[in-house]
Short mmCIF file of C-alpha atoms in Angstrom, two decimals:
data_model
loop_
_atom_site.label_atom_id
_atom_site.label_comp_id
_atom_site.label_asym_id
_atom_site.label_seq_id
_atom_site.Cartn_x
_atom_site.Cartn_y
_atom_site.Cartn_z
CA MET A 1 -34.47 -181.97 -61.67
CA ALA A 2 -32.48 -183.86 -59.10
CA ILE A 3 -33.23 -184.32 -55.44
CA ASP A 4 -30.22 -184.98 -53.17
CA MET A 5 -31.41 -185.99 -49.72
CA PRO A 6 -29.99 -184.72 -46.41
CA ALA A 7 -27.73 -187.05 -44.50
CA ALA A 8 -30.50 -188.10 -42.10
CA ASP A 9 -32.55 -189.36 -44.99
CA ALA A 10 -29.82 -191.24 -46.83
CA PRO A 11 -30.36 -194.66 -45.18
CA SER A 12 -34.11 -194.59 -45.68
CA ALA A 13 -33.73 -193.38 -49.24
CA SER A 14 -32.26 -196.76 -50.21
CA ARG A 15 -35.17 -198.71 -48.77
CA PRO A 16 -37.47 -198.85 -51.80
CA ALA A 17 -35.20 -201.30 -53.61
CA ALA A 18 -34.99 -203.55 -50.55
CA ALA A 19 -38.62 -203.30 -49.56
CA ASN A 20 -40.03 -203.98 -52.97
CA PRO A 21 -37.38 -205.34 -55.34
CA SER A 22 -39.93 -206.22 -57.98
CA SER A 23 -40.58 -202.50 -58.52
CA VAL A 24 -36.94 -201.87 -59.50
CA THR A 25 -35.49 -202.77 -62.90
CA ASP A 26 -31.78 -202.81 -63.75
CA LEU A 27 -30.69 -200.25 -66.33
CA LEU A 28 -27.37 -199.91 -68.10
CA VAL A 29 -25.52 -196.60 -68.15
CA ALA A 30 -25.09 -196.42 -71.91
CA ALA A 31 -23.43 -192.99 -71.97
CA LYS A 32 -22.20 -190.31 -69.55
CA THR A 33 -21.70 -186.87 -71.11
CA PRO A 34 -20.61 -183.51 -69.63
CA VAL A 35 -23.05 -180.80 -70.82
CA SER A 36 -21.92 -177.80 -68.74
CA ASP A 37 -19.77 -176.95 -65.73
CA GLY A 38 -20.92 -179.33 -63.07
CA VAL A 39 -23.66 -181.10 -65.04
CA VAL A 40 -23.49 -184.47 -66.78
CA THR A 41 -26.21 -186.37 -68.59
CA LEU A 42 -26.71 -190.11 -68.27
CA THR A 43 -28.27 -192.13 -71.06
CA LEU A 44 -29.91 -195.21 -69.58
CA ALA A 45 -31.12 -198.36 -71.37
CA ARG A 46 -32.18 -201.88 -70.60
CA PRO A 47 -29.26 -204.31 -70.81
CA ASP A 48 -31.15 -206.36 -73.37
CA GLY A 49 -32.01 -203.26 -75.44
CA GLY A 50 -35.70 -203.73 -74.80
CA ARG A 51 -38.45 -201.15 -74.54
CA LEU A 52 -38.69 -198.88 -71.50
CA PRO A 53 -41.97 -197.68 -69.93
CA ASP A 54 -43.60 -194.74 -71.72
CA TRP A 55 -43.49 -191.33 -70.09
CA ALA A 56 -44.81 -187.80 -70.60
CA PRO A 57 -43.23 -184.35 -70.04
CA GLY A 58 -42.66 -183.64 -66.36
CA ALA A 59 -42.02 -187.30 -65.42
CA HIS A 60 -39.14 -188.37 -63.16
CA ILE A 61 -37.55 -191.65 -62.20
CA ASP A 62 -35.96 -193.13 -59.12
CA LEU A 63 -32.32 -194.03 -59.85
CA VAL A 64 -31.07 -196.65 -57.44
CA LEU A 65 -27.32 -196.19 -57.41
CA PRO A 66 -24.80 -199.03 -56.90
CA ASN A 67 -23.83 -197.51 -53.51
CA GLY A 68 -27.43 -198.08 -52.28
CA LEU A 69 -28.65 -194.47 -52.49
CA THR A 70 -31.84 -193.62 -54.35
CA ARG A 71 -32.25 -190.23 -56.05
CA GLN A 72 -34.97 -188.75 -58.23
CA TYR A 73 -34.15 -187.27 -61.62
CA SER A 74 -36.39 -185.65 -64.25
CA LEU A 75 -36.46 -187.30 -67.64
CA CYS A 76 -35.14 -184.80 -70.17
CA GLY A 77 -34.60 -186.82 -73.34
CA ASP A 78 -36.72 -187.81 -76.29
CA ARG A 79 -40.00 -189.25 -75.04
CA TRP A 80 -40.50 -190.91 -78.46
CA ASP A 81 -37.30 -192.93 -78.03
CA ALA A 82 -38.69 -196.08 -76.45
CA ARG A 83 -35.30 -197.60 -75.63
CA THR A 84 -33.38 -194.92 -73.77
CA TYR A 85 -33.93 -192.43 -70.95
CA ARG A 86 -31.85 -189.31 -70.42
CA ILE A 87 -31.36 -187.50 -67.13
CA GLY A 88 -29.25 -184.51 -66.11
CA VAL A 89 -27.27 -184.57 -62.87
CA LEU A 90 -25.83 -181.46 -61.18
CA ARG A 91 -22.77 -182.02 -58.98
CA GLU A 92 -23.93 -180.67 -55.56
CA PRO A 93 -20.88 -179.68 -53.45
CA ALA A 94 -23.08 -179.61 -50.36
CA GLY A 95 -24.96 -182.78 -51.27
CA ARG A 96 -24.94 -186.02 -49.33
CA GLY A 97 -23.46 -188.45 -51.78
CA GLY A 98 -25.84 -189.06 -54.66
CA SER A 99 -24.57 -186.50 -57.19
CA ALA A 100 -20.95 -187.03 -56.09
CA PHE A 101 -21.28 -190.74 -56.79
CA VAL A 102 -22.76 -190.10 -60.23
CA HIS A 103 -20.05 -187.60 -61.18
CA GLU A 104 -17.04 -189.34 -59.64
CA GLU A 105 -17.74 -193.07 -59.66
CA LEU A 106 -20.60 -194.08 -61.94
CA GLU A 107 -19.24 -195.06 -65.34
CA THR A 108 -20.54 -196.09 -68.73
CA GLY A 109 -21.35 -199.83 -68.55
CA ASP A 110 -22.38 -199.76 -64.91
CA LEU A 111 -25.84 -200.89 -63.78
CA ALA A 112 -28.31 -198.81 -61.79
CA GLY A 113 -31.84 -199.55 -60.66
CA LEU A 114 -34.94 -197.86 -62.09
CA GLY A 115 -38.09 -197.01 -60.20
CA GLY A 116 -40.96 -195.33 -62.02
CA PRO A 117 -41.42 -193.27 -64.06
CA ARG A 118 -43.96 -191.12 -62.15
CA ASN A 119 -45.36 -187.71 -62.98
CA ASN A 120 -46.45 -185.08 -60.48
CA PHE A 121 -45.60 -182.18 -62.82
CA ARG A 122 -47.74 -182.86 -65.85
CA LEU A 123 -48.11 -180.40 -68.72
CA ALA A 124 -51.75 -179.33 -68.82
CA PRO A 125 -53.39 -177.80 -71.94
CA ALA A 126 -53.10 -174.02 -72.21
CA GLU A 127 -53.44 -171.21 -74.71
CA ARG A 128 -49.79 -170.30 -74.07
CA TYR A 129 -46.98 -171.26 -71.75
CA LEU A 130 -44.21 -169.51 -69.85
CA PHE A 131 -41.45 -171.81 -68.67
CA VAL A 132 -39.15 -170.48 -65.91
CA ALA A 133 -36.00 -172.47 -65.12
CA GLY A 134 -33.30 -171.94 -62.57
CA GLY A 135 -30.13 -173.95 -63.11
CA ILE A 136 -30.66 -177.69 -63.33
CA GLY A 137 -34.42 -176.93 -63.12
CA ILE A 138 -34.26 -176.76 -66.89
CA THR A 139 -34.43 -180.58 -67.11
CA PRO A 140 -38.20 -181.21 -66.69
CA LEU A 141 -38.96 -178.23 -68.88
CA LEU A 142 -37.05 -179.47 -71.93
CA PRO A 143 -39.65 -182.14 -72.90
CA MET A 144 -42.43 -179.62 -72.20
CA ILE A 145 -40.90 -177.19 -74.70
CA VAL A 146 -40.71 -179.94 -77.29
CA GLN A 147 -44.36 -180.83 -76.66
CA ALA A 148 -45.55 -177.21 -76.88
CA GLU A 149 -43.58 -176.69 -80.08
CA MET A 150 -45.00 -179.89 -81.60
CA LEU A 151 -48.58 -178.78 -80.78
CA GLY A 152 -47.98 -175.28 -82.19
CA VAL A 153 -48.80 -173.61 -78.85
CA GLU A 154 -47.19 -170.24 -78.06
CA TRP A 155 -44.47 -170.49 -75.43
CA ARG A 156 -41.46 -168.62 -73.97
CA LEU A 157 -38.63 -169.78 -71.75
CA LEU A 158 -36.89 -167.66 -69.12
CA TYR A 159 -33.71 -169.49 -68.08
CA GLY A 160 -31.46 -168.27 -65.28
CA GLY A 161 -28.26 -169.63 -63.85
CA ARG A 162 -25.10 -168.59 -62.03
CA THR A 163 -22.93 -168.30 -65.15
CA ARG A 164 -23.43 -169.10 -68.81
CA SER A 165 -20.92 -171.94 -68.60
CA SER A 166 -22.92 -173.57 -65.78
CA MET A 167 -26.19 -173.57 -67.73
CA ALA A 168 -26.84 -176.93 -69.38
CA PHE A 169 -28.51 -177.62 -72.75
CA LEU A 170 -27.95 -174.15 -74.23
CA ASP A 171 -27.01 -175.82 -77.53
CA GLU A 172 -30.35 -177.63 -77.63
CA LEU A 173 -32.27 -174.43 -76.87
CA ALA A 174 -30.41 -172.25 -79.39
CA PRO A 175 -32.51 -173.31 -82.43
CA TYR A 176 -35.63 -171.83 -80.76
CA GLY A 177 -34.23 -168.32 -81.20
CA ASP A 178 -35.95 -165.48 -79.36
CA LYS A 179 -38.45 -167.84 -77.69
CA VAL A 180 -35.64 -168.49 -75.23
CA THR A 181 -34.18 -165.82 -72.96
CA VAL A 182 -30.96 -166.84 -71.22
CA CYS A 183 -30.04 -164.77 -68.16
CA PRO A 184 -26.80 -165.73 -66.38
CA GLU A 185 -26.73 -163.99 -63.01
CA ASP A 186 -23.15 -162.76 -63.44
CA GLU A 187 -24.22 -160.95 -66.63
CA HIS A 188 -27.81 -159.82 -65.91
CA GLY A 189 -28.46 -160.20 -62.20
CA LEU A 190 -31.52 -161.94 -60.82
CA LEU A 191 -34.39 -162.78 -63.14
CA GLU A 192 -36.78 -159.81 -63.60
CA LEU A 193 -39.96 -161.70 -62.78
CA ASP A 194 -42.19 -158.64 -62.75
CA ALA A 195 -41.46 -158.10 -66.41
CA TRP A 196 -42.45 -161.67 -67.28
CA LEU A 197 -45.36 -162.44 -64.94
CA PRO A 198 -48.47 -160.32 -65.63
CA GLU A 199 -51.10 -159.38 -63.03
CA THR A 200 -53.48 -161.95 -64.56
CA PRO A 201 -52.52 -165.00 -66.60
CA ASP A 202 -55.04 -164.52 -69.43
CA GLY A 203 -54.92 -168.08 -70.67
CA MET A 204 -51.24 -168.62 -69.80
CA LYS A 205 -49.87 -171.41 -67.64
CA VAL A 206 -46.51 -171.05 -65.95
CA TYR A 207 -44.27 -174.03 -65.24
CA CYS A 208 -41.34 -173.27 -62.96
CA CYS A 209 -38.54 -175.45 -61.64
CA GLY A 210 -35.43 -174.40 -59.81
CA PRO A 211 -33.99 -173.51 -56.37
CA GLY A 212 -36.28 -172.54 -53.52
CA PRO A 213 -35.75 -168.78 -53.59
CA LEU A 214 -36.74 -168.63 -57.28
CA LEU A 215 -39.89 -170.68 -56.69
CA ASP A 216 -40.80 -168.67 -53.62
CA ALA A 217 -40.51 -165.42 -55.61
CA VAL A 218 -42.60 -166.79 -58.50
CA GLU A 219 -45.28 -168.06 -56.10
CA ARG A 220 -45.48 -164.67 -54.39
CA ARG A 221 -45.81 -162.89 -57.76
CA CYS A 222 -48.63 -165.27 -58.83
CA ALA A 223 -50.38 -165.51 -55.50
CA ALA A 224 -53.57 -163.87 -56.82
CA TRP A 225 -53.79 -166.07 -59.93
CA PRO A 226 -56.53 -168.67 -60.26
CA PRO A 227 -55.59 -172.21 -59.09
CA GLY A 228 -53.79 -174.30 -61.68
CA CYS A 229 -52.23 -171.43 -63.64
CA LEU A 230 -48.88 -171.86 -61.87
CA ARG A 231 -47.20 -175.25 -61.43
CA THR A 232 -43.83 -175.62 -59.66
CA GLU A 233 -41.43 -178.44 -58.92
CA ARG A 234 -38.93 -178.14 -56.10
CA PHE A 235 -35.49 -179.52 -55.36
CA VAL A 236 -36.06 -179.55 -51.57
CA ALA A 237 -39.26 -179.44 -49.51
CA ALA A 238 -40.82 -176.04 -49.02
CA ASP A 239 -41.06 -174.65 -45.50
CA GLN A 240 -44.45 -175.55 -44.06
CA ASP A 241 -46.60 -173.07 -42.13
CA MET A 242 -47.85 -175.41 -39.42
CA THR A 243 -51.07 -174.14 -37.84
CA SER A 244 -51.29 -176.91 -35.27
CA ALA A 245 -49.03 -179.23 -33.31
CA ASP A 246 -48.70 -182.89 -34.23
CA THR A 247 -51.34 -185.05 -32.59
CA SER A 248 -51.97 -188.77 -32.55
CA PHE A 249 -54.70 -190.23 -34.79
CA GLU A 250 -56.06 -193.50 -36.02
CA VAL A 251 -55.84 -194.86 -39.56
CA GLU A 252 -58.10 -197.57 -40.91
CA LEU A 253 -56.69 -199.72 -43.72
CA ARG A 254 -59.81 -200.54 -45.68
CA ARG A 255 -58.43 -203.34 -47.83
CA SER A 256 -56.48 -204.94 -44.97
CA GLY A 257 -59.28 -204.61 -42.45
CA ARG A 258 -56.87 -203.21 -39.86
CA THR A 259 -56.80 -200.12 -37.68
CA LEU A 260 -53.51 -198.54 -36.55
CA SER A 261 -52.64 -195.76 -34.12
CA VAL A 262 -50.14 -193.13 -35.24
CA ALA A 263 -48.38 -191.47 -32.33
CA ARG A 264 -47.72 -187.74 -32.26
CA ASP A 265 -43.95 -188.29 -32.63
CA GLN A 266 -44.37 -190.85 -35.41
CA SER A 267 -44.93 -190.43 -39.13
CA LEU A 268 -47.76 -192.26 -40.85
CA LEU A 269 -45.18 -194.01 -43.02
CA GLN A 270 -43.33 -195.19 -39.91
CA ALA A 271 -46.54 -196.50 -38.37
CA LEU A 272 -47.40 -198.43 -41.54
CA GLY A 273 -43.87 -199.87 -41.74
CA ASP A 274 -43.89 -200.85 -38.05
CA ALA A 275 -47.19 -202.72 -38.68
CA GLY A 276 -45.70 -204.58 -41.64
CA VAL A 277 -47.72 -202.68 -44.22
CA PRO A 278 -45.47 -202.13 -47.28
CA VAL A 279 -45.65 -198.66 -48.88
CA LEU A 280 -43.00 -197.80 -51.42
CA SER A 281 -41.24 -194.57 -50.48
CA SER A 282 -38.11 -192.69 -51.40
CA CYS A 283 -37.52 -189.02 -50.57
CA ARG A 284 -39.30 -188.94 -47.15
CA GLN A 285 -39.85 -185.18 -47.68
CA GLY A 286 -43.07 -185.07 -49.68
CA LEU A 287 -41.23 -184.31 -52.91
CA CYS A 288 -41.09 -187.34 -55.14
CA GLY A 289 -44.62 -188.72 -55.05
CA THR A 290 -43.55 -192.34 -54.52
CA CYS A 291 -45.71 -192.90 -51.46
CA GLU A 292 -48.98 -191.37 -52.81
CA THR A 293 -51.92 -193.14 -51.15
CA THR A 294 -55.65 -192.88 -51.77
CA VAL A 295 -57.75 -191.40 -48.97
CA LEU A 296 -61.27 -192.85 -48.65
CA ASP A 297 -62.43 -190.89 -45.64
CA GLY A 298 -61.12 -188.32 -43.18
CA VAL A 299 -59.27 -185.00 -43.63
CA PRO A 300 -55.58 -185.21 -44.51
CA ASP A 301 -53.13 -182.65 -43.09
CA HIS A 302 -51.10 -182.11 -46.30
CA ARG A 303 -47.46 -181.29 -45.69
CA ASP A 304 -46.01 -182.17 -49.10
CA SER A 305 -44.53 -179.92 -51.77
CA LEU A 306 -46.49 -181.57 -54.62
CA LEU A 307 -50.21 -180.92 -54.42
CA ASP A 308 -51.75 -177.61 -55.34
CA GLU A 309 -54.56 -176.01 -53.33
CA THR A 310 -57.32 -177.57 -55.43
CA GLU A 311 -55.80 -181.05 -55.05
CA ARG A 312 -55.38 -180.56 -51.29
CA ALA A 313 -58.98 -179.41 -50.94
CA ALA A 314 -60.18 -182.59 -52.75
CA GLY A 315 -58.64 -184.63 -49.94
CA ASP A 316 -58.66 -187.87 -51.92
CA CYS A 317 -54.93 -188.62 -51.75
CA MET A 318 -51.96 -187.92 -49.54
CA PHE A 319 -48.22 -188.54 -49.26
CA VAL A 320 -47.79 -190.61 -46.14
CA CYS A 321 -44.11 -189.82 -45.63
CA VAL A 322 -44.81 -186.33 -44.29
CA SER A 323 -48.58 -185.70 -44.17
CA ARG A 324 -50.78 -186.43 -41.18
CA SER A 325 -54.47 -186.08 -40.30
CA ASN A 326 -56.67 -183.14 -39.36
CA SER A 327 -59.42 -185.56 -38.32
CA PRO A 328 -59.28 -188.16 -35.51
CA ARG A 329 -59.44 -190.97 -38.09
CA LEU A 330 -58.29 -191.50 -41.66
CA VAL A 331 -59.41 -194.32 -43.95
CA LEU A 332 -56.82 -195.31 -46.57
CA ASP A 333 -57.04 -197.62 -49.53
CA LEU A 334 -54.40 -200.00 -48.16
#
């Protein structure tokens, strides 16, 4: 998965590297390979050939590009290869510079910064899996398929795209035979979700990644399912159904011994930054998970696109770039 920020977010998206340079490691672009119409993969390695941090299916990295932009990409290579990462990058005609730079200017031998990896889309144990991918949303699902196959767990993949030529990694999926159903829209129309998603999951977990309309349709179809049976990962933030207007609130920073006021027209992340409290952030849309912060007391007003309903109800963490407070005071582990 790749997240290409809107223009208004582009300046702030480059701040993690400047704000916390020790969190970013230089990587070498070891290979750049076209894999379908509009999609290239990058193979990334340490310049000294050393070991990279371990990761698990569903993980993504921050890629700090030489032009200063930071974008998030799902890891889609071999998790057992300790010395390279692979990501897939879709050329977004309506994007704001990240994918265009990768496709048009980034070359083999160039350096890019690494943040992470982080994982907000972990593969949980299940009796069986259904993976649903739309376009470049196939990237986080590839390692999950490998994991399920290795464990001997039953799985199926429903993979949609605009055209067959635009759908990446079909060659890698071909050996799985009829476990994989490929449905280009120009050949088959939209994915027939009703035929794939039963009324009750019966031990099945569904992992879905793709464009917003696909995820919205899957979420509607699975709305009556128990929590945790459906996990989604989005390219852009979901529309939020705000039940109340923004209000000011106080935030206590337990470790720092400070109390700050957050104005109604100010984000919590902005208030922390204005007070000189460093919090690493990237997407500023509640998508990437970089700014996750532990909540010690109070009731967060979750506005992210990451937590499920059970995690939101627990109230023990929040993403400070977009989320606010439903109580007059929050206490954070900062």
